[in-house]
PDB file of C-alpha atoms in Angstrom:
ATOM      1  CA  MET A   1       0.036   0.019   0.369  1.00 88.00           C
ATOM      2  CA  LYS A   2       0.943   3.579  -0.904  1.00 95.00           C
ATOM      3  CA  ILE A   3       1.875   5.864   2.008  1.00 98.00           C
ATOM      4  CA  ILE A   4       2.707   9.373   2.281  1.00 98.00           C
ATOM      5  CA  ASP A   5       4.583  10.838   5.204  1.00 98.00           C
ATOM      6  CA  PHE A   6       2.684  14.017   5.825  1.00 98.00           C
ATOM      7  CA  HIS A   7       5.359  15.266   8.548  1.00 98.00           C
ATOM      8  CA  THR A   8       9.393  14.993   8.226  1.00 98.00           C
ATOM      9  CA  HIS A   9      12.024  17.512   8.691  1.00 97.00           C
ATOM     10  CA  ILE A  10      15.582  17.565   6.636  1.00 97.00           C
ATOM     11  CA  TYR A  11      18.412  20.169   7.598  1.00 94.00           C
ATOM     12  CA  PRO A  12      21.577  20.978   5.582  1.00 92.00           C
ATOM     13  CA  GLU A  13      24.136  18.354   5.300  1.00 86.00           C
ATOM     14  CA  LYS A  14      26.700  20.639   7.064  1.00 83.00           C
ATOM     15  CA  ILE A  15      23.948  20.856  10.254  1.00 78.00           C
ATOM     16  CA  ALA A  16      21.471  17.887   9.964  1.00 72.00           C
ATOM     17  CA  LYS A  17      23.456  16.384  12.962  1.00 75.00           C
ATOM     18  CA  LYS A  18      23.675  19.215  15.186  1.00 74.00           C
ATOM     19  CA  ALA A  19      20.111  20.145  14.110  1.00 71.00           C
ATOM     20  CA  ALA A  20      18.260  16.813  14.918  1.00 71.00           C
ATOM     21  CA  GLU A  21      20.124  16.837  18.462  1.00 74.00           C
ATOM     22  CA  ALA A  22      18.731  19.916  19.096  1.00 73.00           C
ATOM     23  CA  VAL A  23      15.272  19.426  18.438  1.00 72.00           C
ATOM     24  CA  CYS A  24      15.397  15.803  20.078  1.00 70.00           C
ATOM     25  CA  ALA A  25      17.016  17.554  23.185  1.00 70.00           C
ATOM     26  CA  TYR A  26      14.191  20.472  23.269  1.00 70.00           C
ATOM     27  CA  TYR A  27      11.420  17.237  23.549  1.00 69.00           C
ATOM     28  CA  SER A  28      14.217  15.242  25.828  1.00 67.00           C
ATOM     29  CA  LEU A  29      13.930  12.902  23.212  1.00 69.00           C
ATOM     30  CA  LYS A  30      16.509   9.951  22.591  1.00 68.00           C
ATOM     31  CA  GLU A  31      15.623   8.179  19.522  1.00 59.00           C
ATOM     32  CA  GLY A  32      16.653  11.284  17.163  1.00 63.00           C
ATOM     33  CA  MET A  33      18.196  10.480  13.720  1.00 73.00           C
ATOM     34  CA  GLU A  34      20.659  12.677  11.339  1.00 85.00           C
ATOM     35  CA  GLY A  35      17.987  15.022   9.785  1.00 91.00           C
ATOM     36  CA  THR A  36      19.026  14.976   5.884  1.00 95.00           C
ATOM     37  CA  ALA A  37      17.346  14.278   2.895  1.00 96.00           C
ATOM     38  CA  SER A  38      20.023  11.069   2.207  1.00 96.00           C
ATOM     39  CA  ARG A  39      18.693   9.772   5.530  1.00 96.00           C
ATOM     40  CA  LEU A  40      15.252  10.343   5.396  1.00 97.00           C
ATOM     41  CA  LEU A  41      15.217   8.507   1.904  1.00 98.00           C
ATOM     42  CA  GLU A  42      16.857   5.398   2.880  1.00 97.00           C
ATOM     43  CA  LYS A  43      14.716   4.801   5.851  1.00 97.00           C
ATOM     44  CA  GLY A  44      11.653   5.707   4.453  1.00 97.00           C
ATOM     45  CA  LYS A  45      12.202   3.548   1.523  1.00 97.00           C
ATOM     46  CA  GLU A  46      13.024   1.001   4.217  1.00 98.00           C
ATOM     47  CA  ALA A  47       9.927   1.727   5.645  1.00 98.00           C
ATOM     48  CA  GLY A  48       7.547   1.108   2.371  1.00 98.00           C
ATOM     49  CA  ILE A  49       7.056   5.214   1.927  1.00 98.00           C
ATOM     50  CA  SER A  50       6.938   6.735  -1.478  1.00 97.00           C
ATOM     51  CA  SER A  51       6.800  10.178  -0.791  1.00 98.00           C
ATOM     52  CA  PHE A  52       7.582  13.086   2.258  1.00 98.00           C
ATOM     53  CA  ILE A  53       6.157  16.021   2.819  1.00 98.00           C
ATOM     54  CA  LEU A  54       8.879  18.620   4.877  1.00 98.00           C
ATOM     55  CA  LEU A  55       8.051  20.724   7.158  1.00 98.00           C
ATOM     56  CA  PRO A  56      10.483  23.678   8.017  1.00 97.00           C
ATOM     57  CA  VAL A  57      10.840  25.881  10.951  1.00 96.00           C
ATOM     58  CA  ALA A  58      12.627  29.444  10.784  1.00 97.00           C
ATOM     59  CA  THR A  59      13.319  30.250  14.497  1.00 95.00           C
ATOM     60  CA  LYS A  60      14.727  34.006  12.717  1.00 97.00           C
ATOM     61  CA  PRO A  61      13.016  36.130  10.401  1.00 98.00           C
ATOM     62  CA  GLU A  62      16.134  36.476   8.632  1.00 98.00           C
ATOM     63  CA  ASN A  63      16.643  32.972   7.422  1.00 97.00           C
ATOM     64  CA  VAL A  64      13.024  32.393   6.149  1.00 98.00           C
ATOM     65  CA  ARG A  65      14.069  32.769   2.619  1.00 98.00           C
ATOM     66  CA  SER A  66      17.452  30.657   2.708  1.00 98.00           C
ATOM     67  CA  ILE A  67      15.181  28.024   4.555  1.00 98.00           C
ATOM     68  CA  ASN A  68      12.613  28.612   1.832  1.00 98.00           C
ATOM     69  CA  ASN A  69      15.166  27.829  -0.941  1.00 98.00           C
ATOM     70  CA  PHE A  70      16.958  24.987   0.774  1.00 98.00           C
ATOM     71  CA  ILE A  71      13.217  22.977   0.491  1.00 98.00           C
ATOM     72  CA  LEU A  72      12.788  24.545  -2.921  1.00 98.00           C
ATOM     73  CA  GLU A  73      16.100  22.696  -3.978  1.00 98.00           C
ATOM     74  CA  GLU A  74      15.399  19.734  -2.215  1.00 98.00           C
ATOM     75  CA  GLN A  75      12.005  19.294  -3.777  1.00 97.00           C
ATOM     76  CA  ASN A  76      13.264  20.312  -7.357  1.00 96.00           C
ATOM     77  CA  VAL A  77      16.237  17.269  -6.771  1.00 97.00           C
ATOM     78  CA  HIS A  78      13.937  14.646  -5.162  1.00 98.00           C
ATOM     79  CA  GLU A  79      10.376  13.885  -6.777  1.00 97.00           C
ATOM     80  CA  GLU A  80      10.014  11.762  -3.201  1.00 98.00           C
ATOM     81  CA  PHE A  81       9.698  15.294  -1.736  1.00 98.00           C
ATOM     82  CA  TYR A  82       6.748  17.736  -1.517  1.00 98.00           C
ATOM     83  CA  GLY A  83       8.087  21.191   0.457  1.00 98.00           C
ATOM     84  CA  PHE A  84       5.756  23.458   2.860  1.00 98.00           C
ATOM     85  CA  GLY A  85       7.225  26.504   3.249  1.00 98.00           C
ATOM     86  CA  THR A  86       8.093  28.271   6.344  1.00 98.00           C
ATOM     87  CA  LEU A  87       7.141  31.919   7.595  1.00 98.00           C
ATOM     88  CA  HIS A  88       7.884  34.002  10.685  1.00 98.00           C
ATOM     89  CA  ALA A  89       6.367  37.240  12.125  1.00 98.00           C
ATOM     90  CA  GLY A  90       8.988  38.824  12.952  1.00 98.00           C
ATOM     91  CA  LEU A  91       9.138  39.575   8.557  1.00 98.00           C
ATOM     92  CA  GLY A  92       6.353  42.201   9.079  1.00 98.00           C
ATOM     93  CA  GLU A  93       2.504  42.035   7.321  1.00 98.00           C
ATOM     94  CA  ASP A  94       4.131  43.199   3.987  1.00 98.00           C
ATOM     95  CA  GLY A  95       7.680  40.686   4.646  1.00 98.00           C
ATOM     96  CA  LEU A  96       4.965  37.730   5.741  1.00 98.00           C
ATOM     97  CA  LEU A  97       2.479  38.625   2.369  1.00 98.00           C
ATOM     98  CA  SER A  98       5.092  38.750   0.152  1.00 98.00           C
ATOM     99  CA  GLU A  99       7.261  35.616   1.283  1.00 98.00           C
ATOM    100  CA  THR A 100       3.873  33.951   1.095  1.00 98.00           C
ATOM    101  CA  ASP A 101       3.746  34.552  -2.736  1.00 98.00           C
ATOM    102  CA  TYR A 102       6.676  33.437  -3.020  1.00 98.00           C
ATOM    103  CA  ILE A 103       6.129  30.274  -1.545  1.00 98.00           C
ATOM    104  CA  ILE A 104       2.899  30.025  -3.698  1.00 98.00           C
ATOM    105  CA  GLN A 105       4.747  31.142  -7.167  1.00 98.00           C
ATOM    106  CA  ASN A 106       7.454  28.434  -6.905  1.00 98.00           C
ATOM    107  CA  GLY A 107       5.865  25.727  -6.017  1.00 97.00           C
ATOM    108  CA  LEU A 108       5.931  25.201  -2.525  1.00 98.00           C
ATOM    109  CA  LYS A 109       2.595  22.755  -1.355  1.00 98.00           C
ATOM    110  CA  GLY A 110       1.697  24.479   2.059  1.00 98.00           C
ATOM    111  CA  ILE A 111       3.269  26.528   5.176  1.00 98.00           C
ATOM    112  CA  LYS A 112       4.004  25.471   8.767  1.00 98.00           C
ATOM    113  CA  PHE A 113       4.175  27.224  11.790  1.00 98.00           C
ATOM    114  CA  HIS A 114       5.296  26.213  14.799  1.00 97.00           C
ATOM    115  CA  SER A 115       4.535  28.213  17.776  1.00 97.00           C
ATOM    116  CA  ASP A 116       6.679  27.376  20.209  1.00 94.00           C
ATOM    117  CA  GLN A 117      10.023  27.440  18.631  1.00 93.00           C
ATOM    118  CA  GLN A 118       8.651  31.052  17.022  1.00 97.00           C
ATOM    119  CA  LYS A 119       7.762  32.450  19.949  1.00 96.00           C
ATOM    120  CA  THR A 120       4.026  33.757  18.538  1.00 98.00           C
ATOM    121  CA  ALA A 121       1.277  31.923  19.253  1.00 98.00           C
ATOM    122  CA  ILE A 122      -1.295  30.591  16.561  1.00 98.00           C
ATOM    123  CA  ASP A 123      -3.808  33.562  17.465  1.00 98.00           C
ATOM    124  CA  ASP A 124      -1.215  36.370  17.597  1.00 98.00           C
ATOM    125  CA  GLU A 125      -3.085  39.042  15.275  1.00 98.00           C
ATOM    126  CA  LYS A 126       0.151  39.419  13.449  1.00 98.00           C
ATOM    127  CA  LEU A 127      -0.405  36.768  11.844  1.00 98.00           C
ATOM    128  CA  PHE A 128      -3.849  37.212  10.791  1.00 98.00           C
ATOM    129  CA  PRO A 129      -2.897  38.612   7.593  1.00 98.00           C
ATOM    130  CA  VAL A 130      -1.725  35.563   6.003  1.00 98.00           C
ATOM    131  CA  TYR A 131      -4.313  33.380   7.198  1.00 98.00           C
ATOM    132  CA  ASP A 132      -6.383  35.442   5.396  1.00 98.00           C
ATOM    133  CA  TYR A 133      -4.765  35.592   2.121  1.00 98.00           C
ATOM    134  CA  LEU A 134      -4.435  31.730   2.513  1.00 98.00           C
ATOM    135  CA  GLN A 135      -8.023  30.954   2.291  1.00 98.00           C
ATOM    136  CA  ASP A 136      -8.936  29.087  -1.156  1.00 97.00           C
ATOM    137  CA  LYS A 137      -5.049  28.815  -1.178  1.00 97.00           C
ATOM    138  CA  LEU A 138      -2.591  26.899   0.479  1.00 97.00           C
ATOM    139  CA  PRO A 139      -3.210  24.298   3.673  1.00 98.00           C
ATOM    140  CA  VAL A 140      -1.413  25.219   6.825  1.00 98.00           C
ATOM    141  CA  LEU A 141       0.435  22.816   9.194  1.00 98.00           C
ATOM    142  CA  PHE A 142       0.624  23.838  12.674  1.00 98.00           C
ATOM    143  CA  HIS A 143       2.424  22.275  15.334  1.00 97.00           C
ATOM    144  CA  CYS A 144      -0.286  21.838  18.523  1.00 97.00           C
ATOM    145  CA  GLY A 145      -0.135  21.257  22.047  1.00 93.00           C
ATOM    146  CA  ASP A 146       3.013  21.830  24.033  1.00 86.00           C
ATOM    147  CA  PRO A 147       4.777  21.348  27.952  1.00 82.00           C
ATOM    148  CA  VAL A 148       6.892  24.193  27.191  1.00 81.00           C
ATOM    149  CA  SER A 149       4.707  27.036  26.135  1.00 91.00           C
ATOM    150  CA  ASP A 150       0.308  27.450  25.417  1.00 94.00           C
ATOM    151  CA  LEU A 151       1.682  29.572  22.236  1.00 98.00           C
ATOM    152  CA  SER A 152       0.390  26.266  20.617  1.00 97.00           C
ATOM    153  CA  HIS A 153      -2.575  25.383  23.304  1.00 97.00           C
ATOM    154  CA  PRO A 154      -5.626  23.436  20.830  1.00 97.00           C
ATOM    155  CA  LYS A 155      -7.897  26.452  22.023  1.00 97.00           C
ATOM    156  CA  ARG A 156      -5.908  29.184  20.167  1.00 98.00           C
ATOM    157  CA  LEU A 157      -5.934  26.521  16.871  1.00 98.00           C
ATOM    158  CA  LYS A 158     -10.009  27.125  17.693  1.00 98.00           C
ATOM    159  CA  LYS A 159      -9.830  30.515  17.530  1.00 98.00           C
ATOM    160  CA  VAL A 160      -8.308  30.388  14.405  1.00 98.00           C
ATOM    161  CA  ILE A 161     -10.401  27.692  12.395  1.00 98.00           C
ATOM    162  CA  LYS A 162     -13.576  29.667  13.669  1.00 98.00           C
ATOM    163  CA  MET A 163     -12.046  33.207  12.275  1.00 98.00           C
ATOM    164  CA  PHE A 164     -10.778  31.920   9.145  1.00 98.00           C
ATOM    165  CA  PRO A 165     -13.227  29.073   8.126  1.00 98.00           C
ATOM    166  CA  ARG A 166     -11.507  28.569   4.367  1.00 98.00           C
ATOM    167  CA  LEU A 167      -8.224  28.309   5.631  1.00 98.00           C
ATOM    168  CA  ASN A 168      -7.283  24.770   5.179  1.00 98.00           C
ATOM    169  CA  VAL A 169      -6.049  23.401   8.335  1.00 98.00           C
ATOM    170  CA  ILE A 170      -3.618  20.691   9.399  1.00 98.00           C
ATOM    171  CA  ALA A 171      -3.231  20.690  13.326  1.00 98.00           C
ATOM    172  CA  ALA A 172      -0.186  17.781  14.228  1.00 98.00           C
ATOM    173  CA  HIS A 173       0.096  15.747  16.652  1.00 98.00           C
ATOM    174  CA  LEU A 174      -3.685  14.802  17.147  1.00 98.00           C
ATOM    175  CA  GLY A 175      -4.520  18.840  17.571  1.00 97.00           C
ATOM    176  CA  GLY A 176      -2.420  18.894  20.853  1.00 96.00           C
ATOM    177  CA  TRP A 177       0.848  17.017  21.448  1.00 91.00           C
ATOM    178  CA  SER A 178       0.708  16.261  25.694  1.00 90.00           C
ATOM    179  CA  LEU A 179      -2.959  17.420  25.645  1.00 94.00           C
ATOM    180  CA  PHE A 180      -4.921  14.756  23.624  1.00 97.00           C
ATOM    181  CA  GLU A 181      -7.830  15.113  25.840  1.00 96.00           C
ATOM    182  CA  GLU A 182      -8.148  18.772  26.206  1.00 96.00           C
ATOM    183  CA  ALA A 183      -7.989  18.818  22.609  1.00 97.00           C
ATOM    184  CA  VAL A 184     -10.217  16.982  21.795  1.00 97.00           C
ATOM    185  CA  SER A 185     -12.695  18.378  24.035  1.00 97.00           C
ATOM    186  CA  LEU A 186     -12.079  21.795  22.285  1.00 98.00           C
ATOM    187  CA  LEU A 187     -11.287  20.829  18.450  1.00 98.00           C
ATOM    188  CA  LYS A 188     -14.418  17.487  18.177  1.00 96.00           C
ATOM    189  CA  SER A 189     -16.515  19.596  16.459  1.00 96.00           C
ATOM    190  CA  GLU A 190     -13.882  21.875  13.932  1.00 98.00           C
ATOM    191  CA  ARG A 191     -13.380  21.332  10.530  1.00 97.00           C
ATOM    192  CA  PHE A 192      -9.505  20.944  10.162  1.00 98.00           C
ATOM    193  CA  TYR A 193      -7.048  17.444   9.357  1.00 98.00           C
ATOM    194  CA  TYR A 194      -4.793  16.527  11.722  1.00 98.00           C
ATOM    195  CA  ASP A 195      -1.681  13.832  11.841  1.00 98.00           C
ATOM    196  CA  ILE A 196      -0.077  11.460  14.248  1.00 98.00           C
ATOM    197  CA  SER A 197       3.019  12.202  14.133  1.00 98.00           C
ATOM    198  CA  SER A 198       5.139  11.823  17.910  1.00 95.00           C
ATOM    199  CA  CYS A 199       2.109  10.366  19.107  1.00 97.00           C
ATOM    200  CA  LEU A 200       2.557   6.483  17.806  1.00 97.00           C
ATOM    201  CA  TYR A 201       5.600   6.061  20.945  1.00 94.00           C
ATOM    202  CA  PHE A 202       2.649   7.680  23.474  1.00 94.00           C
ATOM    203  CA  LEU A 203      -0.279   6.377  22.767  1.00 97.00           C
ATOM    204  CA  SER A 204      -2.007   2.358  22.941  1.00 98.00           C
ATOM    205  CA  PRO A 205      -3.132   1.344  19.283  1.00 98.00           C
ATOM    206  CA  GLU A 206      -6.257   1.032  20.977  1.00 98.00           C
ATOM    207  CA  LYS A 207      -5.964   4.846  22.232  1.00 98.00           C
ATOM    208  CA  LEU A 208      -4.957   5.554  19.354  1.00 98.00           C
ATOM    209  CA  LYS A 209      -7.957   4.581  17.295  1.00 98.00           C
ATOM    210  CA  HIS A 210     -10.207   5.802  19.801  1.00 98.00           C
ATOM    211  CA  TYR A 211      -9.020   9.700  18.411  1.00 98.00           C
ATOM    212  CA  ILE A 212      -9.267   8.515  15.114  1.00 98.00           C
ATOM    213  CA  ASN A 213     -13.150   7.083  15.663  1.00 98.00           C
ATOM    214  CA  ILE A 214     -13.460  10.655  17.234  1.00 98.00           C
ATOM    215  CA  TYR A 215     -11.510  13.233  14.297  1.00 98.00           C
ATOM    216  CA  GLY A 216     -12.615  10.711  11.594  1.00 98.00           C
ATOM    217  CA  ALA A 217     -10.176   8.932   9.534  1.00 98.00           C
ATOM    218  CA  GLU A 218     -11.269  10.982   6.604  1.00 98.00           C
ATOM    219  CA  ASN A 219      -9.085  13.640   8.036  1.00 98.00           C
ATOM    220  CA  GLY A 220      -6.381  11.802   9.095  1.00 98.00           C
ATOM    221  CA  LEU A 221      -2.882  11.547   7.951  1.00 99.00           C
ATOM    222  CA  PHE A 222       0.319   9.430   8.754  1.00 98.00           C
ATOM    223  CA  GLY A 223       3.656  11.525   9.757  1.00 98.00           C
ATOM    224  CA  SER A 224       6.934   9.980  11.308  1.00 98.00           C
ATOM    225  CA  ASP A 225       8.182  13.336  12.828  1.00 96.00           C
ATOM    226  CA  PHE A 226      11.531  12.207  10.895  1.00 96.00           C
ATOM    227  CA  PRO A 227      14.224  12.644  12.538  1.00 95.00           C
ATOM    228  CA  MET A 228      12.686  12.545  16.193  1.00 92.00           C
ATOM    229  CA  TRP A 229      11.567   8.849  15.071  1.00 94.00           C
ATOM    230  CA  ASN A 230      12.449   6.150  12.707  1.00 95.00           C
ATOM    231  CA  PRO A 231      10.065   5.716   9.943  1.00 97.00           C
ATOM    232  CA  VAL A 232      10.451   2.149   9.899  1.00 97.00           C
ATOM    233  CA  THR A 233       9.483   1.785  13.609  1.00 97.00           C
ATOM    234  CA  GLU A 234       6.510   4.496  12.991  1.00 98.00           C
ATOM    235  CA  ILE A 235       4.895   2.530  10.704  1.00 98.00           C
ATOM    236  CA  GLU A 236       5.481  -0.844  12.810  1.00 98.00           C
ATOM    237  CA  ARG A 237       3.171   1.076  15.093  1.00 98.00           C
ATOM    238  CA  PHE A 238       1.205   2.820  12.862  1.00 98.00           C
ATOM    239  CA  ASN A 239       0.010  -0.944  11.604  1.00 98.00           C
ATOM    240  CA  ARG A 240      -0.698  -2.173  15.094  1.00 98.00           C
ATOM    241  CA  ILE A 241      -3.801   0.577  15.401  1.00 98.00           C
ATOM    242  CA  PRO A 242      -6.671  -1.820  14.729  1.00 98.00           C
ATOM    243  CA  LEU A 243      -8.340  -0.098  11.348  1.00 98.00           C
ATOM    244  CA  THR A 244     -10.353  -0.884   8.046  1.00 98.00           C
ATOM    245  CA  GLN A 245      -8.517  -1.085   5.304  1.00 98.00           C
ATOM    246  CA  ASN A 246     -10.489   1.885   3.968  1.00 98.00           C
ATOM    247  CA  GLU A 247      -9.472   3.899   7.270  1.00 98.00           C
ATOM    248  CA  ARG A 248      -5.576   2.595   6.833  1.00 98.00           C
ATOM    249  CA  GLU A 249      -5.593   3.782   3.015  1.00 98.00           C
ATOM    250  CA  LEU A 250      -7.382   7.404   4.524  1.00 98.00           C
ATOM    251  CA  ILE A 251      -4.238   8.159   6.969  1.00 98.00           C
ATOM    252  CA  SER A 252      -1.559   6.430   4.827  1.00 98.00           C
ATOM    253  CA  TYR A 253      -1.974   8.329   1.490  1.00 98.00           C
ATOM    254  CA  ARG A 254      -5.910   9.023   0.165  1.00 98.00           C
ATOM    255  CA  ASN A 255      -5.885  12.349   2.684  1.00 98.00           C
ATOM    256  CA  ALA A 256      -2.511  13.395   1.735  1.00 98.00           C
ATOM    257  CA  GLU A 257      -3.573  13.360  -2.135  1.00 98.00           C
ATOM    258  CA  ARG A 258      -6.486  15.035  -1.469  1.00 97.00           C
ATOM    259  CA  ILE A 259      -5.102  17.816   0.353  1.00 97.00           C
ATOM    260  CA  LEU A 260      -2.104  18.402  -1.805  1.00 96.00           C
ATOM    261  CA  GLY A 261      -3.910  17.937  -5.424  1.00 94.00           C
ATOM    262  CA  ILE A 262      -1.475  14.729  -6.252  1.00 89.00           C
ATOM    263  CA  LYS A 263      -1.900  11.372  -7.282  1.00 77.00           C
TER     264      LYS A 263
END
């Protein structure tokens, strides 16, 4: 069966090891791998994954364009890669909208925000012009839920979903990593997609099925969160979830194809 990994991160060769170690240390995790494109492709092939969504994060506004260009280069070199772009509130409204146009015009498939690492809440008004502009355009993937701060709390995502009803929202980590029950209570009636990245280790197969039933398999996406986790191990964990064949296909690739308009 085809598998699209909707949540991965890669870095330039010269910083890949250090960057992956820093991200794992941020979350007190030990499993991390070297975050290079070649390593992702190697482990992805071993896991049976056919395509990967690259999700960059700029922690400084001055790094936004270089990071977006890196993702564009990787997307152009590897047919297995579909890149999202990054933005940073520090660009200001004009800079945010200009970079959004650059992302769209150059063929990136969406935009990723990580509020905790970028020190800007999901519902910060500085980002509203971008959300409005992106309605009916590119999907936006939000890191959701974090023990470090409440900047990516699901209550903030709910506010954005309601304010921008035509924004194609993807909530990472079941809508609230480390806040699973609170996320469900806040988001179960909202319209959005979600991924299961960085959840497979922490939740039993039965609990994951429970959350998938609530949010709907038709809205779910597989994600490994490479290099924090090994895609081979994540696929093994995913296969333990008691899903129907239709549910597994939806989460493995069909929802991703629909969101990105790919076949």
